[in-house]
PDB file of C-alpha atoms and ligand atoms in Angstrom:
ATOM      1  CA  UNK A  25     -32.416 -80.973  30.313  1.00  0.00           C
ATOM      2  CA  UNK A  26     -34.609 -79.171  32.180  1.00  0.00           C
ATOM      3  CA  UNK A  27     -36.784 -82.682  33.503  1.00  0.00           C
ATOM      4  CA  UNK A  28     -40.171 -80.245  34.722  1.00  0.00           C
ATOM      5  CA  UNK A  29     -40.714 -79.459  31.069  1.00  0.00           C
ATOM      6  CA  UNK A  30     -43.129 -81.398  28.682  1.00  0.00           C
ATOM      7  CA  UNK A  31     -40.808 -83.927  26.321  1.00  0.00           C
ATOM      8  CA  UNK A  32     -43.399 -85.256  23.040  1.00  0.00           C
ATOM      9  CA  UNK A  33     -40.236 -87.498  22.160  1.00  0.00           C
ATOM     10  CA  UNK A  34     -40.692 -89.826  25.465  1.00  0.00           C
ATOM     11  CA  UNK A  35     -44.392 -90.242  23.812  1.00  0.00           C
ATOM     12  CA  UNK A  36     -42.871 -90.936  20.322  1.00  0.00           C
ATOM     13  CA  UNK A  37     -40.299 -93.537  21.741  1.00  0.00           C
ATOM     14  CA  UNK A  38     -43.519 -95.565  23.118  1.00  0.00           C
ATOM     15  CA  UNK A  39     -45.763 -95.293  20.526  1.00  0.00           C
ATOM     16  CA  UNK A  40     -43.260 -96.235  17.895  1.00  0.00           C
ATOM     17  CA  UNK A  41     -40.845 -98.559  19.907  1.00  0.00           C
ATOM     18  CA  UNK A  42     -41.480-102.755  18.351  1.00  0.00           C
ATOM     19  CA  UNK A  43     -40.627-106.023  19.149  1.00  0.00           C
ATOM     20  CA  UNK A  44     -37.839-106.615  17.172  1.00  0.00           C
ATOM     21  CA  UNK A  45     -36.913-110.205  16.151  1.00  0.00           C
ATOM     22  CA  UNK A  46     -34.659-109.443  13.307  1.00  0.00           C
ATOM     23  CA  UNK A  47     -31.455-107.892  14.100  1.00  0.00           C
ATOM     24  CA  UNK A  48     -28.339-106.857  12.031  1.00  0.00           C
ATOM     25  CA  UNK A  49     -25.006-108.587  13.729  1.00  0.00           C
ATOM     26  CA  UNK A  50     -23.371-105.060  14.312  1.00  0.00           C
ATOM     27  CA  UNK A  51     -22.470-105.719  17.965  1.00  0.00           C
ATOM     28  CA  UNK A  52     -24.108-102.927  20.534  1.00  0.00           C
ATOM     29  CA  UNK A  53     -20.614-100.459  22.147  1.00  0.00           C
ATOM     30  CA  UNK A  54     -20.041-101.338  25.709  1.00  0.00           C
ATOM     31  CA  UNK A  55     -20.835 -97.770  26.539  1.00  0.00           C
ATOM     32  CA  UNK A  56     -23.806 -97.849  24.824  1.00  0.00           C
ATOM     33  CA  UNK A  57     -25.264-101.072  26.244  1.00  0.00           C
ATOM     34  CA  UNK A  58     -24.365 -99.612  29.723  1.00  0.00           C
ATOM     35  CA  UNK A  59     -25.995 -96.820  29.203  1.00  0.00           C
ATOM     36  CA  UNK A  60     -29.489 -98.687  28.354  1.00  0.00           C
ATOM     37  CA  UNK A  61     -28.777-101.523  31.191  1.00  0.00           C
ATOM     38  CA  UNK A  62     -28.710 -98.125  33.673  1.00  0.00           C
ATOM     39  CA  UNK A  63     -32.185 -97.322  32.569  1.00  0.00           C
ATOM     40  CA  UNK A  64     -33.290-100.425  34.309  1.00  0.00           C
ATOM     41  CA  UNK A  65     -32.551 -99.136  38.146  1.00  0.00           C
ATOM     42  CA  UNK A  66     -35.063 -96.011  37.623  1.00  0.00           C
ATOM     43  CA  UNK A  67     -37.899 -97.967  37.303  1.00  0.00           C
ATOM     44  CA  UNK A  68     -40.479 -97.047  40.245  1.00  0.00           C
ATOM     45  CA  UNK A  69     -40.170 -99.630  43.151  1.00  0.00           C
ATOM     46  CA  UNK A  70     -42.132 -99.508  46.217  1.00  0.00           C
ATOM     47  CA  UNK A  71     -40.186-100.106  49.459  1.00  0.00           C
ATOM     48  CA  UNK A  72     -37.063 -99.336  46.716  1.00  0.00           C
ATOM     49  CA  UNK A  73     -36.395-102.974  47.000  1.00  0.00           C
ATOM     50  CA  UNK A  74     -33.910-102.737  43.779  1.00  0.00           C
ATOM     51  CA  UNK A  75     -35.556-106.149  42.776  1.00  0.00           C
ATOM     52  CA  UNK A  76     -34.275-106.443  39.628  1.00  0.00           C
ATOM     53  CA  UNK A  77     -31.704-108.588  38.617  1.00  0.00           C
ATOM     54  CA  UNK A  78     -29.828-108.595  35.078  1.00  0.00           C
ATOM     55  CA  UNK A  79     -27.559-111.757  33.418  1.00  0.00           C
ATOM     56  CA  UNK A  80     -25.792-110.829  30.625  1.00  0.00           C
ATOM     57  CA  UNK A  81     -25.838-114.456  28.577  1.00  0.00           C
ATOM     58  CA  UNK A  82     -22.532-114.881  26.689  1.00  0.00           C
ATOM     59  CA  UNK A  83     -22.064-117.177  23.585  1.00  0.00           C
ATOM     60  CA  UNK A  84     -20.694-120.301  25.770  1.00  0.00           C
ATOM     61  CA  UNK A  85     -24.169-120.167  27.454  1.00  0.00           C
ATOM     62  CA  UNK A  86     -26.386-119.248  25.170  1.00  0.00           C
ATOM     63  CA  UNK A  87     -24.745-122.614  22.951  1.00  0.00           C
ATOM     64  CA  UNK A  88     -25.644-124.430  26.033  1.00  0.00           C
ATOM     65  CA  UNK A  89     -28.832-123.042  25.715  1.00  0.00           C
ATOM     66  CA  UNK A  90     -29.390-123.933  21.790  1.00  0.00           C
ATOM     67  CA  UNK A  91     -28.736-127.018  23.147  1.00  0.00           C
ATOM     68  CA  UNK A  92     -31.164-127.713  25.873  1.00  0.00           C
ATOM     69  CA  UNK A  93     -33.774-126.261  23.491  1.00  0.00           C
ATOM     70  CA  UNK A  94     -32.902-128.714  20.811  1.00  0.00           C
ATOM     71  CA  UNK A  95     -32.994-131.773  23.114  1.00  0.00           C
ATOM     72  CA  UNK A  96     -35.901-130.924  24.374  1.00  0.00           C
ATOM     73  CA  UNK A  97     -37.296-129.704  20.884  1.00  0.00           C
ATOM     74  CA  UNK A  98     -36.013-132.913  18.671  1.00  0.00           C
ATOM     75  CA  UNK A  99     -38.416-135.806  18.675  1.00  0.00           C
ATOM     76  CA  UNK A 100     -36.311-138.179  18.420  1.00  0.00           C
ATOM     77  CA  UNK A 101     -32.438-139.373  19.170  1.00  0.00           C
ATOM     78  CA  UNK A 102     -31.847-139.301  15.129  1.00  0.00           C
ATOM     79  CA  UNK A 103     -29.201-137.409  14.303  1.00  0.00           C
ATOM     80  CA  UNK A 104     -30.206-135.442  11.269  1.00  0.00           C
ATOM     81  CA  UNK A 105     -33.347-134.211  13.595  1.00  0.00           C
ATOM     82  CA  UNK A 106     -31.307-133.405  16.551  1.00  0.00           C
ATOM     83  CA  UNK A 107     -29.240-131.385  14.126  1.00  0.00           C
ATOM     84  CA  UNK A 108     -32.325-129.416  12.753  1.00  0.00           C
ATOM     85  CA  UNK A 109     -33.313-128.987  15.969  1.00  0.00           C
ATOM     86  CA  UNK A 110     -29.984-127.445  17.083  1.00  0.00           C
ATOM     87  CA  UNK A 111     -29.803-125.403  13.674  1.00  0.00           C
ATOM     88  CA  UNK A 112     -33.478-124.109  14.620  1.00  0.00           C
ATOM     89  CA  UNK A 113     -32.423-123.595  18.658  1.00  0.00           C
ATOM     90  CA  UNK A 114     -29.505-121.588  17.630  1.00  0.00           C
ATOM     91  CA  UNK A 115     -31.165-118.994  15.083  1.00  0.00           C
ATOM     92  CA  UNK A 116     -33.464-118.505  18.048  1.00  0.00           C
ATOM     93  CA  UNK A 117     -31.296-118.530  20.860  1.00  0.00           C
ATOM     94  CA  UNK A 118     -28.349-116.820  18.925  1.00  0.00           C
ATOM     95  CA  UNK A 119     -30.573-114.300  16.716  1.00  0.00           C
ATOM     96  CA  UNK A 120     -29.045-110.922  18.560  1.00  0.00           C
ATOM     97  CA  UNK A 121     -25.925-109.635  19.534  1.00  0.00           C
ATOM     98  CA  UNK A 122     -27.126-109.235  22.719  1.00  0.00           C
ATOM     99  CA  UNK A 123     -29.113-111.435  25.281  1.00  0.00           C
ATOM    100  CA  UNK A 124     -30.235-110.374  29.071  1.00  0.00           C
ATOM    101  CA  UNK A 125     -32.037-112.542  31.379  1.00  0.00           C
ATOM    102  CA  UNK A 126     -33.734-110.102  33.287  1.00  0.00           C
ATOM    103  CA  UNK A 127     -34.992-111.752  37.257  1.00  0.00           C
ATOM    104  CA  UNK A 128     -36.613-110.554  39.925  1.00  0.00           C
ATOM    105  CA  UNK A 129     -35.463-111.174  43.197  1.00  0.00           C
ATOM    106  CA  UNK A 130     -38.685-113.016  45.232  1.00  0.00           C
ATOM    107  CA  UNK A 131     -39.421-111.450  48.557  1.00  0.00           C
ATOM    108  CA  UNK A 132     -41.214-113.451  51.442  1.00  0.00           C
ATOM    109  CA  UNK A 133     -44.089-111.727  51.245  1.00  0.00           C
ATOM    110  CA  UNK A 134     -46.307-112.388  48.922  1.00  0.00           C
ATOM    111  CA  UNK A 135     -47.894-108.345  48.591  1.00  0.00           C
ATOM    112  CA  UNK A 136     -43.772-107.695  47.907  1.00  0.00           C
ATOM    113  CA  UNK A 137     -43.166-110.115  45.164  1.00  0.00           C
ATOM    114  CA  UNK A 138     -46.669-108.768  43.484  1.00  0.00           C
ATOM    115  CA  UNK A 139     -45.356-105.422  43.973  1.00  0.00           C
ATOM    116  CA  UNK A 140     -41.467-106.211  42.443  1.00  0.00           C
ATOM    117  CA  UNK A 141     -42.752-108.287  39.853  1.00  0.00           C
ATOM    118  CA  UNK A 142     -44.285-105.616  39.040  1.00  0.00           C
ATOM    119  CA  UNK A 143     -40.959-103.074  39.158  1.00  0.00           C
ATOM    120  CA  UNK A 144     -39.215-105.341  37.659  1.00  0.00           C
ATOM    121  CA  UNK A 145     -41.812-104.822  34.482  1.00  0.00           C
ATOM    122  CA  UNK A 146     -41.233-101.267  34.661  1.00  0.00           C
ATOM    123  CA  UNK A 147     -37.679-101.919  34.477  1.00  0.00           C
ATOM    124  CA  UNK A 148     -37.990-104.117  31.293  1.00  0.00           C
ATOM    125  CA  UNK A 149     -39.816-101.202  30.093  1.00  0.00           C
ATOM    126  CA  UNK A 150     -37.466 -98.887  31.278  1.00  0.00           C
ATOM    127  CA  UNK A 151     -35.027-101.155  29.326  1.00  0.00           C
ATOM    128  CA  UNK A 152     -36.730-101.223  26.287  1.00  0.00           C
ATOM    129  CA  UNK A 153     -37.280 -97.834  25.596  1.00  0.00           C
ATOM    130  CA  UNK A 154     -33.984 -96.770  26.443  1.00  0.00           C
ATOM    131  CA  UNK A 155     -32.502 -99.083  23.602  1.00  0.00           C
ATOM    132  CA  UNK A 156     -35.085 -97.785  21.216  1.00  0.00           C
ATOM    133  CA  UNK A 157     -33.757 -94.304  22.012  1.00  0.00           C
ATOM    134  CA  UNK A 158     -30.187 -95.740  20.710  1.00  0.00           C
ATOM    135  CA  UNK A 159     -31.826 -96.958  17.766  1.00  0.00           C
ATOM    136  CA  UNK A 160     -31.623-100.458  19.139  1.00  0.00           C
ATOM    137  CA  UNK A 161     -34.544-103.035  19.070  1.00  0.00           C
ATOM    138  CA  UNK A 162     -35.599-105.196  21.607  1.00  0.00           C
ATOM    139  CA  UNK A 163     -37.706-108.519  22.084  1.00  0.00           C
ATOM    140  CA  UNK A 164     -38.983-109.632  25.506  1.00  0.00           C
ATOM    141  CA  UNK A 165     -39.468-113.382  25.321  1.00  0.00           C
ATOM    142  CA  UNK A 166     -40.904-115.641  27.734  1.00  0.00           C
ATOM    143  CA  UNK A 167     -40.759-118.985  24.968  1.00  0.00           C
ATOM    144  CA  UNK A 168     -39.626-122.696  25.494  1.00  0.00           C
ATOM    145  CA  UNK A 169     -36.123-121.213  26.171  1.00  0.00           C
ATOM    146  CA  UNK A 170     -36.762-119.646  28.898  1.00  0.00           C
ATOM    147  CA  UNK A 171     -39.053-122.854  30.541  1.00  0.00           C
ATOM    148  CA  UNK A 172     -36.206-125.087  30.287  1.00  0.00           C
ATOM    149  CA  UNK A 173     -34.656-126.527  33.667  1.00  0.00           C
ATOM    150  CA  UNK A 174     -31.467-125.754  31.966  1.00  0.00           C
ATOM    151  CA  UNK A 175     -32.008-122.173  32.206  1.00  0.00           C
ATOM    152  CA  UNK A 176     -32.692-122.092  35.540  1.00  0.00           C
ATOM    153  CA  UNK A 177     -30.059-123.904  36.340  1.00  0.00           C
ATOM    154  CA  UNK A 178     -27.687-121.762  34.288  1.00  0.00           C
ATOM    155  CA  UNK A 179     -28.991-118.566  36.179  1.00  0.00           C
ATOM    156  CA  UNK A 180     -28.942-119.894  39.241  1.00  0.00           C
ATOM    157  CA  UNK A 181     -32.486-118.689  40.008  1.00  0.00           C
ATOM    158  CA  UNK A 182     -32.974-121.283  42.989  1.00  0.00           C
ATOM    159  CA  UNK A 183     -29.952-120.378  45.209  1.00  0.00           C
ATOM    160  CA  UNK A 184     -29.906-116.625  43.999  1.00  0.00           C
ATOM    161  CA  UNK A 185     -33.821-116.632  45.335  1.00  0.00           C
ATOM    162  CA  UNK A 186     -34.601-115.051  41.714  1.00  0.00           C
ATOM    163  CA  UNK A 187     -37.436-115.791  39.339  1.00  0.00           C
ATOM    164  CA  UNK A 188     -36.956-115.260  35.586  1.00  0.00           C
ATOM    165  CA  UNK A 189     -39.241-112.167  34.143  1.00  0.00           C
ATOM    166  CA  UNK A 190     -37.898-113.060  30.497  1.00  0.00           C
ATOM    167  CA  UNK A 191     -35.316-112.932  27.984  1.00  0.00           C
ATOM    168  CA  UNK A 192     -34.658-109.453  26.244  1.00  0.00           C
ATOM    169  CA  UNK A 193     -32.964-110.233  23.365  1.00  0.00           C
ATOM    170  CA  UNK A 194     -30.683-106.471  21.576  1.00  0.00           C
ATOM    171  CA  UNK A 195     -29.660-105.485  18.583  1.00  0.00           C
ATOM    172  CA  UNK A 196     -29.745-102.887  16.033  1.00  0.00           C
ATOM    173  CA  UNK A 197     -33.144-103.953  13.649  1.00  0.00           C
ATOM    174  CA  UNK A 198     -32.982-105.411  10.306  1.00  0.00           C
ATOM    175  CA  UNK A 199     -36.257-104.497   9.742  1.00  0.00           C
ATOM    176  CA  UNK A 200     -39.115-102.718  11.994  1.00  0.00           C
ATOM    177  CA  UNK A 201     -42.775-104.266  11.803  1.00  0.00           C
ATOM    178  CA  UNK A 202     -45.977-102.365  11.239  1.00  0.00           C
ATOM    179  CA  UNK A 203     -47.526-101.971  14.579  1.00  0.00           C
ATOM    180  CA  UNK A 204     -49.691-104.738  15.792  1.00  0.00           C
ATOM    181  CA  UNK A 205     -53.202-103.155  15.835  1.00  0.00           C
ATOM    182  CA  UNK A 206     -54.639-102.000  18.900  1.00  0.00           C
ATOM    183  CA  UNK A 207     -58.135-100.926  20.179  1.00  0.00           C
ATOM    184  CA  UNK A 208     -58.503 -97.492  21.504  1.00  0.00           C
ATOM    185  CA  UNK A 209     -57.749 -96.987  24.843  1.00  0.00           C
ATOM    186  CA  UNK A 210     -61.265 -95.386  25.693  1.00  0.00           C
ATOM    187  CA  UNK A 211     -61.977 -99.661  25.699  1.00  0.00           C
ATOM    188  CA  UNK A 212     -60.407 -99.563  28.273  1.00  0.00           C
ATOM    189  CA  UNK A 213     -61.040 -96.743  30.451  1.00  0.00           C
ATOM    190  CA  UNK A 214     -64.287 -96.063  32.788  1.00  0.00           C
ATOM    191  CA  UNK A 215     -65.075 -93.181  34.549  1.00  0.00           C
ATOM    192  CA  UNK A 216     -66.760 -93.474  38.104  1.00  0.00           C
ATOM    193  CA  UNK A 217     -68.735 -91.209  39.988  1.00  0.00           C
TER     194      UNK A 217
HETATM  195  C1  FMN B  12     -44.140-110.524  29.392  1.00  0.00           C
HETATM  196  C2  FMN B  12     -43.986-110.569  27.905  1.00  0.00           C
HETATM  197  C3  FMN B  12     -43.567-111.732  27.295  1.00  0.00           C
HETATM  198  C4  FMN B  12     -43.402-111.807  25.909  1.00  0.00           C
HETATM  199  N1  FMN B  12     -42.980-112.978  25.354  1.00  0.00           N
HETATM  200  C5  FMN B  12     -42.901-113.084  24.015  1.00  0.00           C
HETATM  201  C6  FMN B  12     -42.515-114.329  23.426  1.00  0.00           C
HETATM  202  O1  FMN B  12     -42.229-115.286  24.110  1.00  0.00           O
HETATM  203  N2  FMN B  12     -42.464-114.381  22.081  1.00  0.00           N
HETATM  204  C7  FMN B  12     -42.769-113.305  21.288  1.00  0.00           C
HETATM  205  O2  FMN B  12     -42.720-113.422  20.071  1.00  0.00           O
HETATM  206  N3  FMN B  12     -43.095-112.102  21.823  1.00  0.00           N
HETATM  207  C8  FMN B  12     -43.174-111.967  23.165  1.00  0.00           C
HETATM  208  N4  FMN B  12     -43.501-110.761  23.735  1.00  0.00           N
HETATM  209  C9  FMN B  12     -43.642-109.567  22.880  1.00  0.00           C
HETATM  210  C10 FMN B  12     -45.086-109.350  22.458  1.00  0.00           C
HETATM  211  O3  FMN B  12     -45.459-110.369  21.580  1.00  0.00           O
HETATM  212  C11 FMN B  12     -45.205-107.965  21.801  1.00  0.00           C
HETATM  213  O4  FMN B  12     -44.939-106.982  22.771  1.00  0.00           O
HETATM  214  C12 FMN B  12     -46.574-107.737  21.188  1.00  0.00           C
HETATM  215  O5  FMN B  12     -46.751-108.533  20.056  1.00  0.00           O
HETATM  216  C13 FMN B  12     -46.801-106.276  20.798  1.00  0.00           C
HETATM  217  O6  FMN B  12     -45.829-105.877  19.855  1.00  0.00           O
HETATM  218  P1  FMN B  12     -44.925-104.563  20.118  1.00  0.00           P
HETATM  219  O7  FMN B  12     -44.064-104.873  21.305  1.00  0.00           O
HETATM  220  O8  FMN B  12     -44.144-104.374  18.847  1.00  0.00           O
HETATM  221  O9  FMN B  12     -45.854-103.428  20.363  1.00  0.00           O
HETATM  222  C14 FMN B  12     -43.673-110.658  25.110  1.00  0.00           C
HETATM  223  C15 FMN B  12     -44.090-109.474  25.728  1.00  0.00           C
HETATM  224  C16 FMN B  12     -44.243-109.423  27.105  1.00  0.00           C
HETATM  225  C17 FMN B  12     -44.698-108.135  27.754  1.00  0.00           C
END
């Protein structure tokens, strides 16, 4: 591919890539998942201070994370609501095939960890539209699950000196949504003199 060229499809992929929170159970090829997860390091980062970091949560931990969510969700100690609660953790927590905990490594300076919070976006985005690409959906999620002093404690953020950007949660869709409207991005844009 001849990368000076103009490419409409890169404009296609963004306009029509979705949260996706419904996902078939087909599992995503090793190969394939790879390929997506290597979209991540060309993200732009100043200094190239590589600050992102990438879990890949496997079932034992993400059924340790159904449960954290459910004893923190469940009002009570009853056992019938615990059990709701851990039915309603797990479809969350267990809803795609796949499930990254994407981090960011925090600098000491505070311009830096603006600046690789910030790369570490792109990379998400990076991420996100690479899947698309495959035909695979994606859903970015900074809920309860990701709050939880269990999670940080599975990831290890404190003694890895990482903070958690968010869950991205992959899978092939079940179903794509209609976009979620959005105001014209002359709203946005001034001009100055
Ligand atoms: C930093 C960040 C965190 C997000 N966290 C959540 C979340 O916790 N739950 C959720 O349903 N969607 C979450 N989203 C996805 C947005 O809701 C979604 O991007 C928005 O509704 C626009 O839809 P689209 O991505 O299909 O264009 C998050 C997106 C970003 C960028």
């Amino acid at each position: 591919m001849d990368s000076t060229k103009p490419n409409p499809s890169i404009i296609t992929a963004i306009q029509s890539r979705r949260t996706i929170k419904e996902f078939r159970s087909d599992r995503i090829p090793e190969q394939t998942l790879w390929q997506i997860l290597d979209a991540a390091r060309w993200a732009p980062n100043h200094r190239l201070t590589e600050p992102w970091r990438i879990a890949i949560i496997g079932m034992q931990s993400r059924e340790e994370l159904a449960d954290a969510l459910a004893r923190q969700t469940a009002s009570s100690q009853d056992p019938s609501v615990l059990a709701k609660a851990k039915e309603e953790a797990q479809r969350k927590v267990m809803s795609s095939p796949v499930l990254l905990a994407v981090t960011c490594r925090i600098a000491e300076s505070p311009a830096q960890q603006v600046e690789d919070l910030a790369a570490v976006c792109a990379a998400v985005q990076n991420l996100q539209l690479a899947a698309w690409g495959e035909g695979i959906g994606t859903h970015w999620n900074t809920g309860r699950v990701t709050r939880l002093p269990e999670t940080d404690a599975l990831l290890q953020l404190s003694e890895r000196g990482e903070e958690l950007v968010g869950f991205l949660y992959l899978g092939y869709p079940a179903q794509v949504p209609e976009p979620p409207k959005r105001r014209p991005i002359q709203d946005f844009v001034r001009n100055l003199p």
